[in-house]
Amino acid sequence: MTKPLKIALLGCGVVGSQVVRLLREQESDLAARVGAPLELAGVAVRKLGRKRDTDIDPALLTTDAESLVTRDDVDIVVEVIGGIEPARSLILAAMASGKSVVTANKALLAEDGATIHRAARENDADLYFEASVAGAIPLLRPLRESMAGDRVQRVLGIVNGTTNYILDKMDSTGASFTDALEEAQALGYAEADPTADVEGFDAAAKAAILAGIAFHSRVTAADVHREGITEITAADVASAKAMGYVIKLLAICARSEDGRSVGVRVHPAMIPRSHPLAGVREAYNAVFVEAESAGRLMFYGAGAGGAPTASAVLGDIVAVARNRIANTRGPEESTYADLRVHPMGESITRCHVSLDVADKPGVLARVADIFAKHDVSIQTVRQEGRGDDAQLVIVTHRATDAALQATIESLREMDTVRAVAGVMRVEGDEAP
Ligand SMILES: NC(=O)c1ccc[n+]([C@@H]2O[C@H](COP(=O)([O-])OP(=O)(O)OC[C@H]3O[C@@H](n4cnc5c(N)ncnc54)[C@H](OP(=O)(O)O)[C@@H]3O)[C@@H](O)[C@H]2O)c1
């Protein structure tokens, strides 16, 4: 056994308090696995007097995070404060003074990963961040290490538990978005201000991190096309259900057909009920990876919560601790492919469109003509109702999003179309 490795923990909230608990409860197992005891050197918080979810020696608590991260006796800095500042400055200071860093901070890595990764490289510091995407699910390390010999084509995932809980409730009970959100808030699945979740910001940050690793390229949150779920109605969910689909908020990272660019997007989409992601209920997360040689892989589990996220943080702590003892470090960020991130218009998708039309001769032909003009072919058409209340429900074949959006604009301008009642992208089935 070598001398203890000392950990500075930044933040002791939902995740941090569980990291403290697991370090204490698994002390001897962790020491045996690492080959050295892991000891807490200090815990930086905002308010010393706050009640914590675990027992913690008050002597370890400090509000002086700046001094803690550069202390000589600290080996590993674990950042679970969240947000951009002071997390970024603290991580940079830690790396500059030779510490290994573990973070769960998706917002920071997606906004300014370049600065953090560069600092890791320049300071020869370890940087692990498994908990930043999909909580407990081992996903980044499999993508970064186990799949390093393959060529990932697409990553398709449910990476936000709050929105999955809301959409699942809407699907299983027929609830409205507002009622499902209120229930999620009452159960602690959604925050009082749910914007980051329901508007897709959280999922977009995770999509940027996933795409960067999967495609060996730099992708930031600003590159991600983002749409949230606030506009989804109970009627949209019911109509999807009637057609054998379920609506999910998806993060989709896909290589273009020529392989020269990638598209990264977060938006609600209809997926067939037979798709493995359709069975992901409540607040669970799942990510589907399609790779040239491995084929289709699915990663499933708890995407958030104190203990599940702390499990991923602990895994990273063990990895960096072992690296320190072996005097080595984990793999650096890989961005050599430097692929262009293409705009949403170039992404290939399909669309479900419902139109309120008058049931008159020639309407269907004129509608079909608009699709043809934009080079969008129709897979299925169904007519519901008769007379003045007729509705045409059209599902397209694959086309660029730009062509699909242009088609919808043209449909809106047609005098025979009273209203475009619903538009939803369709993913997850590879109909020709
Ligand atoms: N919660 C999850 O399920 C989950 C899942 C995956 C990833 N994450 C990520 O994990 C990180 C932490 O999330 P969380 O849910 O644990 O957050 P949280 O419950 O809000 O805890 C944040 C902690 O940081 C401390 N803090 C805030 N500002 C500080 C400052 N300036 N200096 C020192 N300490 C400061 C707070 O201190 P006080 O306690 O004194 O206020 C609190 O202990 C975030 O990056 C988040 O995205 C969370």
GROMACS .gro file of C-alpha atoms and ligand atoms in nm:
model
  480
    1MET     CA    1   0.000   0.000   0.000
    2THR     CA    2   0.140   0.341  -0.093
    3LYS     CA    3   0.069   0.663   0.096
    4PRO     CA    4  -0.290   0.793   0.097
    5LEU     CA    5  -0.416   0.988  -0.203
    6LYS     CA    6  -0.589   1.307  -0.094
    7ILE     CA    7  -0.908   1.430  -0.254
    8ALA     CA    8  -1.040   1.787  -0.259
    9LEU     CA    9  -1.414   1.782  -0.320
   10LEU     CA   10  -1.568   2.096  -0.469
   11GLY     CA   11  -1.941   2.097  -0.392
   12CYS     CA   12  -2.138   1.888  -0.147
   13GLY     CA   13  -2.491   1.898  -0.285
   14VAL     CA   14  -2.696   1.619  -0.448
   15VAL     CA   15  -2.391   1.449  -0.602
   16GLY     CA   16  -2.111   1.567  -0.371
   17SER     CA   17  -2.279   1.443  -0.052
   18GLN     CA   18  -2.308   1.094  -0.205
   19VAL     CA   19  -1.942   1.102  -0.308
   20VAL     CA   20  -1.856   1.175   0.057
   21ARG     CA   21  -2.078   0.888   0.174
   22LEU     CA   22  -1.936   0.635  -0.073
   23LEU     CA   23  -1.575   0.734   0.005
   24ARG     CA   24  -1.651   0.668   0.373
   25GLU     CA   25  -1.864   0.353   0.337
   26GLN     CA   26  -1.634   0.186   0.083
   27GLU     CA   27  -1.308   0.307   0.228
   28SER     CA   28  -1.137  -0.031   0.261
   29ASP     CA   29  -1.262  -0.170  -0.073
   30LEU     CA   30  -1.151   0.145  -0.253
   31ALA     CA   31  -0.809   0.132  -0.088
   32ALA     CA   32  -0.770  -0.232  -0.197
   33ARG     CA   33  -0.882  -0.155  -0.553
   34VAL     CA   34  -0.659   0.149  -0.592
   35GLY     CA   35  -0.360   0.024  -0.392
   36ALA     CA   36  -0.367   0.331  -0.164
   37PRO     CA   37  -0.622   0.477   0.078
   38LEU     CA   38  -0.838   0.759  -0.060
   39GLU     CA   39  -0.879   1.039   0.193
   40LEU     CA   40  -1.083   1.356   0.184
   41ALA     CA   41  -0.857   1.658   0.230
   42GLY     CA   42  -1.140   1.911   0.228
   43VAL     CA   43  -1.485   1.990   0.092
   44ALA     CA   44  -1.557   2.332  -0.057
   45VAL     CA   45  -1.914   2.460  -0.030
   46ARG     CA   46  -2.096   2.791  -0.053
   47LYS     CA   47  -2.264   2.786   0.289
   48LEU     CA   48  -2.089   2.615   0.581
   49GLY     CA   49  -2.400   2.585   0.796
   50ARG     CA   50  -2.621   2.409   0.540
   51LYS     CA   51  -2.764   2.068   0.635
   52ARG     CA   52  -2.595   1.796   0.426
   53ASP     CA   53  -2.739   1.463   0.310
   54THR     CA   54  -2.457   1.273   0.476
   55ASP     CA   55  -2.240   1.293   0.788
   56ILE     CA   56  -1.938   1.504   0.724
   57ASP     CA   57  -1.661   1.617   0.958
   58PRO     CA   58  -1.725   1.995   0.992
   59ALA     CA   59  -1.348   2.048   1.003
   60LEU     CA   60  -1.330   1.939   0.636
   61LEU     CA   61  -1.573   2.206   0.514
   62THR     CA   62  -1.442   2.530   0.372
   63THR     CA   63  -1.570   2.819   0.164
   64ASP     CA   64  -1.220   2.881   0.031
   65ALA     CA   65  -1.221   2.657  -0.276
   66GLU     CA   66  -0.932   2.851  -0.438
   67SER     CA   67  -0.691   2.759  -0.159
   68LEU     CA   68  -0.817   2.401  -0.136
   69VAL     CA   69  -0.751   2.314  -0.502
   70THR     CA   70  -0.386   2.423  -0.489
   71ARG     CA   71  -0.299   2.275  -0.150
   72ASP     CA   72   0.026   2.077  -0.166
   73ASP     CA   73  -0.118   1.767  -0.004
   74VAL     CA   74  -0.409   1.737  -0.254
   75ASP     CA   75  -0.372   1.484  -0.540
   76ILE     CA   76  -0.720   1.472  -0.694
   77VAL     CA   77  -0.978   1.751  -0.734
   78VAL     CA   78  -1.340   1.645  -0.781
   79GLU     CA   79  -1.560   1.924  -0.914
   80VAL     CA   80  -1.934   1.882  -0.849
   81ILE     CA   81  -2.034   2.247  -0.816
   82GLY     CA   82  -2.171   2.279  -1.170
   83GLY     CA   83  -2.206   2.583  -1.399
   84ILE     CA   84  -1.928   2.777  -1.571
   85GLU     CA   85  -1.771   2.989  -1.298
   86PRO     CA   86  -1.611   2.940  -1.051
   87ALA     CA   87  -1.592   2.574  -1.168
   88ARG     CA   88  -1.373   2.657  -1.472
   89SER     CA   89  -1.120   2.872  -1.280
   90LEU     CA   90  -1.099   2.614  -1.002
   91ILE     CA   91  -1.037   2.326  -1.246
   92LEU     CA   92  -0.772   2.527  -1.432
   93ALA     CA   93  -0.599   2.621  -1.105
   94ALA     CA   94  -0.608   2.257  -0.993
   95MET     CA   95  -0.450   2.135  -1.318
   96ALA     CA   96  -0.188   2.411  -1.314
   97SER     CA   97  -0.077   2.286  -0.973
   98GLY     CA   98  -0.050   1.924  -1.087
   99LYS     CA   99  -0.377   1.774  -0.966
  100SER     CA  100  -0.584   1.512  -1.147
  101VAL     CA  101  -0.939   1.631  -1.210
  102VAL     CA  102  -1.274   1.451  -1.206
  103THR     CA  103  -1.581   1.652  -1.298
  104ALA     CA  104  -1.952   1.596  -1.364
  105ASN     CA  105  -1.989   1.937  -1.525
  106LYS     CA  106  -2.161   1.894  -1.864
  107ALA     CA  107  -2.238   2.267  -1.897
  108LEU     CA  108  -1.872   2.365  -1.869
  109LEU     CA  109  -1.738   2.087  -2.094
  110ALA     CA  110  -1.996   2.160  -2.363
  111GLU     CA  111  -1.941   2.535  -2.354
  112ASP     CA  112  -1.565   2.555  -2.309
  113GLY     CA  113  -1.427   2.202  -2.327
  114ALA     CA  114  -1.142   2.330  -2.546
  115THR     CA  115  -0.994   2.534  -2.260
  116ILE     CA  116  -1.029   2.254  -2.006
  117HIS     CA  117  -0.884   1.985  -2.236
  118ARG     CA  118  -0.597   2.213  -2.343
  119ALA     CA  119  -0.510   2.279  -1.978
  120ALA     CA  120  -0.515   1.904  -1.908
  121ARG     CA  121  -0.275   1.845  -2.199
  122GLU     CA  122  -0.042   2.134  -2.114
  123ASN     CA  123  -0.022   2.038  -1.748
  124ASP     CA  124  -0.004   1.663  -1.814
  125ALA     CA  125  -0.310   1.629  -1.590
  126ASP     CA  126  -0.576   1.361  -1.590
  127LEU     CA  127  -0.930   1.473  -1.676
  128TYR     CA  128  -1.220   1.228  -1.633
  129PHE     CA  129  -1.585   1.325  -1.673
  130GLU     CA  130  -1.799   1.009  -1.700
  131ALA     CA  131  -2.077   1.155  -1.481
  132SER     CA  132  -2.128   1.453  -1.711
  133VAL     CA  133  -2.341   1.248  -1.954
  134ALA     CA  134  -2.615   1.002  -1.854
  135GLY     CA  135  -2.529   0.986  -1.482
  136ALA     CA  136  -2.451   0.633  -1.371
  137ILE     CA  137  -2.438   0.482  -1.720
  138PRO     CA  138  -2.087   0.388  -1.832
  139LEU     CA  139  -2.093   0.553  -2.170
  140LEU     CA  140  -1.807   0.795  -2.226
  141ARG     CA  141  -1.535   0.547  -2.137
  142PRO     CA  142  -1.681   0.273  -2.362
  143LEU     CA  143  -1.705   0.527  -2.645
  144ARG     CA  144  -1.361   0.672  -2.581
  145GLU     CA  145  -1.175   0.348  -2.505
  146SER     CA  146  -1.367   0.029  -2.591
  147MET     CA  147  -1.483   0.167  -2.926
  148ALA     CA  148  -1.159   0.345  -3.017
  149GLY     CA  149  -1.102   0.086  -3.292
  150ASP     CA  150  -1.441   0.125  -3.455
  151ARG     CA  151  -1.616   0.391  -3.661
  152VAL     CA  152  -1.924   0.530  -3.491
  153GLN     CA  153  -2.197   0.626  -3.736
  154ARG     CA  154  -2.469   0.748  -3.504
  155VAL     CA  155  -2.550   0.805  -3.139
  156LEU     CA  156  -2.918   0.829  -3.057
  157GLY     CA  157  -3.021   0.873  -2.699
  158ILE     CA  158  -3.254   0.974  -2.423
  159VAL     CA  159  -3.014   1.171  -2.205
  160ASN     CA  160  -3.250   1.380  -1.992
  161GLY     CA  161  -3.451   1.199  -1.727
  162THR     CA  162  -3.685   1.489  -1.646
  163THR     CA  163  -3.819   1.521  -1.998
  164ASN     CA  164  -3.842   1.146  -2.036
  165TYR     CA  165  -4.047   1.130  -1.718
  166ILE     CA  166  -4.282   1.404  -1.845
  167LEU     CA  167  -4.326   1.249  -2.191
  168ASP     CA  168  -4.374   0.902  -2.041
  169LYS     CA  169  -4.650   1.037  -1.813
  170MET     CA  170  -4.817   1.210  -2.106
  171ASP     CA  171  -4.802   0.885  -2.302
  172SER     CA  172  -4.923   0.652  -2.027
  173THR     CA  173  -5.194   0.873  -1.871
  174GLY     CA  174  -5.294   1.119  -2.143
  175ALA     CA  175  -5.186   1.410  -1.917
  176SER     CA  176  -5.109   1.755  -2.057
  177PHE     CA  177  -4.750   1.885  -2.058
  178THR     CA  178  -4.829   2.122  -1.768
  179ASP     CA  179  -4.983   1.850  -1.549
  180ALA     CA  180  -4.701   1.606  -1.620
  181LEU     CA  181  -4.442   1.876  -1.541
  182GLU     CA  182  -4.616   1.956  -1.211
  183GLU     CA  183  -4.608   1.589  -1.117
  184ALA     CA  184  -4.239   1.566  -1.206
  185GLN     CA  185  -4.172   1.870  -0.987
  186ALA     CA  186  -4.371   1.725  -0.696
  187LEU     CA  187  -4.166   1.404  -0.714
  188GLY     CA  188  -3.831   1.588  -0.736
  189TYR     CA  189  -3.764   1.483  -1.098
  190ALA     CA  190  -3.792   1.842  -1.221
  191GLU     CA  191  -3.652   2.159  -1.069
  192ALA     CA  192  -3.862   2.462  -0.971
  193ASP     CA  193  -3.718   2.631  -1.283
  194PRO     CA  194  -3.733   2.346  -1.535
  195THR     CA  195  -3.599   2.550  -1.831
  196ALA     CA  196  -3.265   2.369  -1.866
  197ASP     CA  197  -3.445   2.037  -1.897
  198VAL     CA  198  -3.769   2.112  -2.086
  199GLU     CA  199  -3.605   2.349  -2.336
  200GLY     CA  200  -3.338   2.090  -2.415
  201PHE     CA  201  -3.029   2.282  -2.289
  202ASP     CA  202  -2.919   1.997  -2.062
  203ALA     CA  203  -2.958   1.738  -2.338
  204ALA     CA  204  -2.779   1.966  -2.587
  205ALA     CA  205  -2.474   1.993  -2.359
  206LYS     CA  206  -2.464   1.614  -2.331
  207ALA     CA  207  -2.510   1.573  -2.708
  208ALA     CA  208  -2.211   1.803  -2.769
  209ILE     CA  209  -1.990   1.596  -2.536
  210LEU     CA  210  -2.110   1.266  -2.688
  211ALA     CA  211  -2.058   1.383  -3.046
  212GLY     CA  212  -1.710   1.514  -2.970
  213ILE     CA  213  -1.600   1.178  -2.835
  214ALA     CA  214  -1.785   0.963  -3.088
  215PHE     CA  215  -1.657   1.152  -3.392
  216HIS     CA  216  -1.314   1.268  -3.267
  217SER     CA  217  -1.405   1.629  -3.334
  218ARG     CA  218  -1.466   1.947  -3.140
  219VAL     CA  219  -1.840   2.002  -3.082
  220THR     CA  220  -1.976   2.271  -2.850
  221ALA     CA  221  -2.323   2.337  -2.713
  222ALA     CA  222  -2.356   2.624  -2.963
  223ASP     CA  223  -2.322   2.373  -3.251
  224VAL     CA  224  -2.624   2.173  -3.135
  225HIS     CA  225  -2.965   2.232  -3.291
  226ARG     CA  226  -3.201   2.243  -2.993
  227GLU     CA  227  -3.578   2.221  -2.954
  228GLY     CA  228  -3.756   2.147  -2.625
  229ILE     CA  229  -4.079   1.970  -2.537
  230THR     CA  230  -4.295   2.259  -2.410
  231GLU     CA  231  -4.507   2.272  -2.727
  232ILE     CA  232  -4.601   1.904  -2.721
  233THR     CA  233  -4.971   1.855  -2.660
  234ALA     CA  234  -5.172   1.563  -2.531
  235ALA     CA  235  -5.319   1.545  -2.884
  236ASP     CA  236  -4.970   1.502  -3.038
  237VAL     CA  237  -4.897   1.219  -2.796
  238ALA     CA  238  -5.233   1.052  -2.864
  239SER     CA  239  -5.191   1.081  -3.239
  240ALA     CA  240  -4.841   0.928  -3.219
  241LYS     CA  241  -4.980   0.649  -3.004
  242ALA     CA  242  -5.257   0.575  -3.252
  243MET     CA  243  -4.993   0.523  -3.521
  244GLY     CA  244  -4.777   0.293  -3.307
  245TYR     CA  245  -4.523   0.559  -3.212
  246VAL     CA  246  -4.410   0.722  -2.888
  247ILE     CA  247  -4.268   1.074  -2.853
  248LYS     CA  248  -3.925   1.106  -2.690
  249LEU     CA  249  -3.680   1.393  -2.654
  250LEU     CA  250  -3.381   1.260  -2.845
  251ALA     CA  251  -3.019   1.363  -2.868
  252ILE     CA  252  -2.899   1.260  -3.212
  253CYS     CA  253  -2.538   1.277  -3.327
  254ALA     CA  254  -2.494   1.145  -3.679
  255ARG     CA  255  -2.225   1.130  -3.942
  256SER     CA  256  -2.334   1.264  -4.281
  257GLU     CA  257  -2.370   1.013  -4.565
  258ASP     CA  258  -2.039   1.125  -4.721
  259GLY     CA  259  -1.872   1.098  -4.377
  260ARG     CA  260  -1.732   1.450  -4.400
  261SER     CA  261  -1.952   1.622  -4.143
  262VAL     CA  262  -2.167   1.550  -3.841
  263GLY     CA  263  -2.507   1.675  -3.734
  264VAL     CA  264  -2.585   1.717  -3.365
  265ARG     CA  265  -2.941   1.786  -3.260
  266VAL     CA  266  -3.183   1.764  -2.971
  267HIS     CA  267  -3.555   1.766  -3.044
  268PRO     CA  268  -3.869   1.569  -2.974
  269ALA     CA  269  -3.931   1.291  -3.223
  270MET     CA  270  -4.171   1.005  -3.282
  271ILE     CA  271  -4.008   0.664  -3.261
  272PRO     CA  272  -4.177   0.329  -3.332
  273ARG     CA  273  -4.295   0.147  -3.018
  274SER     CA  274  -4.085  -0.148  -3.131
  275HIS     CA  275  -3.761   0.058  -3.105
  276PRO     CA  276  -3.551  -0.025  -2.795
  277LEU     CA  277  -3.558   0.343  -2.688
  278ALA     CA  278  -3.940   0.340  -2.681
  279GLY     CA  279  -3.931   0.109  -2.378
  280VAL     CA  280  -3.723   0.356  -2.174
  281ARG     CA  281  -3.974   0.466  -1.912
  282GLU     CA  282  -3.992   0.724  -1.634
  283ALA     CA  283  -3.669   0.912  -1.562
  284TYR     CA  284  -3.435   0.650  -1.709
  285ASN     CA  285  -3.178   0.728  -1.976
  286ALA     CA  286  -3.060   0.513  -2.263
  287VAL     CA  287  -2.819   0.567  -2.546
  288PHE     CA  288  -2.812   0.369  -2.867
  289VAL     CA  289  -2.479   0.365  -3.051
  290GLU     CA  290  -2.444   0.244  -3.408
  291ALA     CA  291  -2.093   0.160  -3.519
  292GLU     CA  292  -1.959   0.014  -3.841
  293SER     CA  293  -1.819  -0.309  -3.692
  294ALA     CA  294  -1.982  -0.336  -3.349
  295GLY     CA  295  -2.328  -0.284  -3.493
  296ARG     CA  296  -2.595  -0.156  -3.257
  297LEU     CA  297  -2.523  -0.120  -2.886
  298MET     CA  298  -2.750   0.011  -2.615
  299PHE     CA  299  -2.651   0.161  -2.281
  300TYR     CA  300  -2.930   0.192  -2.026
  301GLY     CA  301  -2.968   0.303  -1.663
  302ALA     CA  302  -3.020   0.584  -1.417
  303GLY     CA  303  -2.920   0.912  -1.579
  304ALA     CA  304  -2.925   1.126  -1.267
  305GLY     CA  305  -2.967   1.125  -0.890
  306GLY     CA  306  -2.711   1.160  -0.615
  307ALA     CA  307  -2.601   0.799  -0.565
  308PRO     CA  308  -2.611   0.689  -0.933
  309THR     CA  309  -2.411   0.994  -1.043
  310ALA     CA  310  -2.169   0.949  -0.752
  311SER     CA  311  -2.110   0.592  -0.873
  312ALA     CA  312  -1.972   0.731  -1.199
  313VAL     CA  313  -1.769   0.995  -1.011
  314LEU     CA  314  -1.620   0.723  -0.786
  315GLY     CA  315  -1.530   0.515  -1.092
  316ASP     CA  316  -1.339   0.815  -1.227
  317ILE     CA  317  -1.170   0.877  -0.891
  318VAL     CA  318  -1.047   0.516  -0.887
  319ALA     CA  319  -0.921   0.550  -1.246
  320VAL     CA  320  -0.725   0.872  -1.182
  321ALA     CA  321  -0.594   0.737  -0.849
  322ARG     CA  322  -0.461   0.424  -1.023
  323ASN     CA  323  -0.307   0.641  -1.293
  324ARG     CA  324  -0.131   0.854  -1.033
  325ILE     CA  325   0.014   0.547  -0.863
  326ALA     CA  326   0.128   0.405  -1.198
  327ASN     CA  327   0.265   0.748  -1.289
  328THR     CA  328   0.060   0.758  -1.607
  329ARG     CA  329  -0.254   0.928  -1.730
  330GLY     CA  330  -0.570   0.845  -1.919
  331PRO     CA  331  -0.627   0.917  -2.287
  332GLU     CA  332  -0.622   1.277  -2.403
  333GLU     CA  333  -0.910   1.438  -2.585
  334SER     CA  334  -0.916   1.321  -2.947
  335THR     CA  335  -1.025   1.580  -3.203
  336TYR     CA  336  -0.799   1.481  -3.494
  337ALA     CA  337  -1.089   1.415  -3.735
  338ASP     CA  338  -1.193   1.781  -3.710
  339LEU     CA  339  -1.524   1.715  -3.885
  340ARG     CA  340  -1.748   2.007  -3.978
  341VAL     CA  341  -2.065   2.028  -3.771
  342HIS     CA  342  -2.336   2.080  -4.031
  343PRO     CA  343  -2.647   2.292  -3.974
  344MET     CA  344  -2.985   2.131  -3.901
  345GLY     CA  345  -3.098   2.181  -4.261
  346GLU     CA  346  -2.842   1.924  -4.380
  347SER     CA  347  -2.953   1.657  -4.130
  348ILE     CA  348  -3.147   1.367  -4.273
  349THR     CA  349  -3.474   1.289  -4.100
  350ARG     CA  350  -3.838   1.206  -4.166
  351CYS     CA  351  -4.156   1.391  -4.079
  352HIS     CA  352  -4.507   1.321  -3.962
  353VAL     CA  353  -4.738   1.601  -4.078
  354SER     CA  354  -5.109   1.640  -4.009
  355LEU     CA  355  -5.308   1.884  -4.219
  356ASP     CA  356  -5.660   2.019  -4.174
  357VAL     CA  357  -5.810   2.020  -4.523
  358ALA     CA  358  -6.148   2.028  -4.689
  359ASP     CA  359  -6.244   1.685  -4.827
  360LYS     CA  360  -6.273   1.800  -5.190
  361PRO     CA  361  -6.158   1.633  -5.510
  362GLY     CA  362  -5.802   1.721  -5.605
  363VAL     CA  363  -5.681   1.827  -5.258
  364LEU     CA  364  -5.468   1.519  -5.204
  365ALA     CA  365  -5.309   1.555  -5.548
  366ARG     CA  366  -5.221   1.920  -5.480
  367VAL     CA  367  -5.074   1.835  -5.140
  368ALA     CA  368  -4.871   1.550  -5.293
  369ASP     CA  369  -4.749   1.791  -5.560
  370ILE     CA  370  -4.601   2.023  -5.293
  371PHE     CA  371  -4.405   1.734  -5.143
  372ALA     CA  372  -4.279   1.633  -5.488
  373LYS     CA  373  -4.172   1.991  -5.568
  374HIS     CA  374  -3.942   1.984  -5.266
  375ASP     CA  375  -3.813   1.638  -5.353
  376VAL     CA  376  -3.970   1.483  -5.044
  377SER     CA  377  -4.133   1.149  -5.105
  378ILE     CA  378  -4.432   1.031  -4.910
  379GLN     CA  379  -4.429   0.697  -4.729
  380THR     CA  380  -4.789   0.685  -4.604
  381VAL     CA  381  -5.101   0.901  -4.626
  382ARG     CA  382  -5.407   0.850  -4.415
  383GLN     CA  383  -5.728   1.048  -4.423
  384GLU     CA  384  -5.928   1.094  -4.104
  385GLY     CA  385  -6.277   1.247  -4.098
  386ARG     CA  386  -6.487   1.371  -4.388
  387GLY     CA  387  -6.626   1.692  -4.531
  388ASP     CA  388  -6.496   2.013  -4.378
  389ASP     CA  389  -6.324   1.838  -4.090
  390ALA     CA  390  -6.095   1.610  -4.287
  391GLN     CA  391  -5.741   1.559  -4.171
  392LEU     CA  392  -5.457   1.425  -4.384
  393VAL     CA  393  -5.184   1.248  -4.190
  394ILE     CA  394  -4.867   1.210  -4.393
  395VAL     CA  395  -4.542   1.038  -4.304
  396THR     CA  396  -4.251   1.113  -4.535
  397HIS     CA  397  -3.949   0.915  -4.640
  398ARG     CA  398  -3.603   1.039  -4.545
  399ALA     CA  399  -3.509   1.385  -4.668
  400THR     CA  400  -3.296   1.677  -4.556
  401ASP     CA  401  -3.451   1.878  -4.277
  402ALA     CA  402  -3.426   2.188  -4.500
  403ALA     CA  403  -3.645   2.019  -4.766
  404LEU     CA  404  -3.894   1.904  -4.503
  405GLN     CA  405  -3.921   2.252  -4.346
  406ALA     CA  406  -3.958   2.414  -4.689
  407THR     CA  407  -4.237   2.167  -4.771
  408ILE     CA  408  -4.420   2.259  -4.452
  409GLU     CA  409  -4.385   2.632  -4.528
  410SER     CA  410  -4.536   2.573  -4.874
  411LEU     CA  411  -4.820   2.366  -4.726
  412ARG     CA  412  -4.898   2.655  -4.488
  413GLU     CA  413  -4.938   2.885  -4.788
  414MET     CA  414  -5.185   2.659  -4.973
  415ASP     CA  415  -5.545   2.780  -4.974
  416THR     CA  416  -5.676   2.422  -4.968
  417VAL     CA  417  -5.486   2.357  -4.643
  418ARG     CA  418  -5.672   2.520  -4.353
  419ALA     CA  419  -5.396   2.454  -4.103
  420VAL     CA  420  -5.083   2.252  -4.053
  421ALA     CA  421  -5.212   2.094  -3.733
  422GLY     CA  422  -4.901   1.906  -3.630
  423VAL     CA  423  -4.544   1.845  -3.741
  424MET     CA  424  -4.310   1.600  -3.571
  425ARG     CA  425  -3.986   1.444  -3.686
  426VAL     CA  426  -3.978   1.064  -3.703
  427GLU     CA  427  -3.664   0.874  -3.605
  428GLY     CA  428  -3.553   0.524  -3.529
  429ASP     CA  429  -3.690   0.327  -3.820
  430GLU     CA  430  -3.491   0.297  -4.133
  431ALA     CA  431  -3.770   0.270  -4.383
  432PRO     CA  432  -3.625   0.326  -4.730
  433LIG     N1  433  -2.790   1.601  -0.965
  433LIG     C1  434  -2.773   1.506  -1.058
  433LIG     O1  435  -2.848   1.409  -1.065
  433LIG     C2  436  -2.658   1.517  -1.156
  433LIG     C3  437  -2.643   1.417  -1.255
  433LIG     C4  438  -2.536   1.424  -1.344
  433LIG     C5  439  -2.448   1.531  -1.335
  433LIG     N2  440  -2.468   1.628  -1.241
  433LIG     C6  441  -2.373   1.740  -1.237
  433LIG     O2  442  -2.308   1.740  -1.111
  433LIG     C7  443  -2.277   1.872  -1.072
  433LIG     C8  444  -2.336   1.898  -0.934
  433LIG     O3  445  -2.476   1.882  -0.937
  433LIG     P1  446  -2.563   1.875  -0.803
  433LIG     O4  447  -2.699   1.833  -0.845
  433LIG     O5  448  -2.492   1.798  -0.698
  433LIG     O6  449  -2.565   2.030  -0.761
  433LIG     P2  450  -2.613   2.093  -0.623
  433LIG     O7  451  -2.696   1.997  -0.546
  433LIG     O8  452  -2.670   2.227  -0.656
  433LIG     O9  453  -2.477   2.114  -0.541
  433LIG     C9  454  -2.384   2.213  -0.575
  433LIG    C10  455  -2.282   2.223  -0.463
  433LIG    O10  456  -2.183   2.317  -0.502
  433LIG    C11  457  -2.163   2.410  -0.392
  433LIG     N3  458  -2.124   2.538  -0.449
  433LIG    C12  459  -2.196   2.621  -0.529
  433LIG     N4  460  -2.125   2.730  -0.558
  433LIG    C13  461  -2.004   2.716  -0.496
  433LIG    C14  462  -1.888   2.796  -0.487
  433LIG     N5  463  -1.882   2.914  -0.551
  433LIG     N6  464  -1.783   2.750  -0.416
  433LIG    C15  465  -1.790   2.631  -0.351
  433LIG     N7  466  -1.898   2.551  -0.355
  433LIG    C16  467  -2.005   2.594  -0.427
  433LIG    C17  468  -2.294   2.416  -0.319
  433LIG    O11  469  -2.268   2.459  -0.187
  433LIG     P3  470  -2.387   2.474  -0.079
  433LIG    O12  471  -2.433   2.332  -0.054
  433LIG    O13  472  -2.322   2.532   0.040
  433LIG    O14  473  -2.490   2.560  -0.143
  433LIG    C18  474  -2.341   2.270  -0.331
  433LIG    O15  475  -2.286   2.195  -0.224
  433LIG    C19  476  -2.332   1.962  -1.184
  433LIG    O16  477  -2.230   1.988  -1.277
  433LIG    C20  478  -2.438   1.876  -1.249
  433LIG    O17  479  -2.462   1.909  -1.384
  433LIG    C21  480  -2.571   1.623  -1.152
   0.00000   0.00000   0.00000
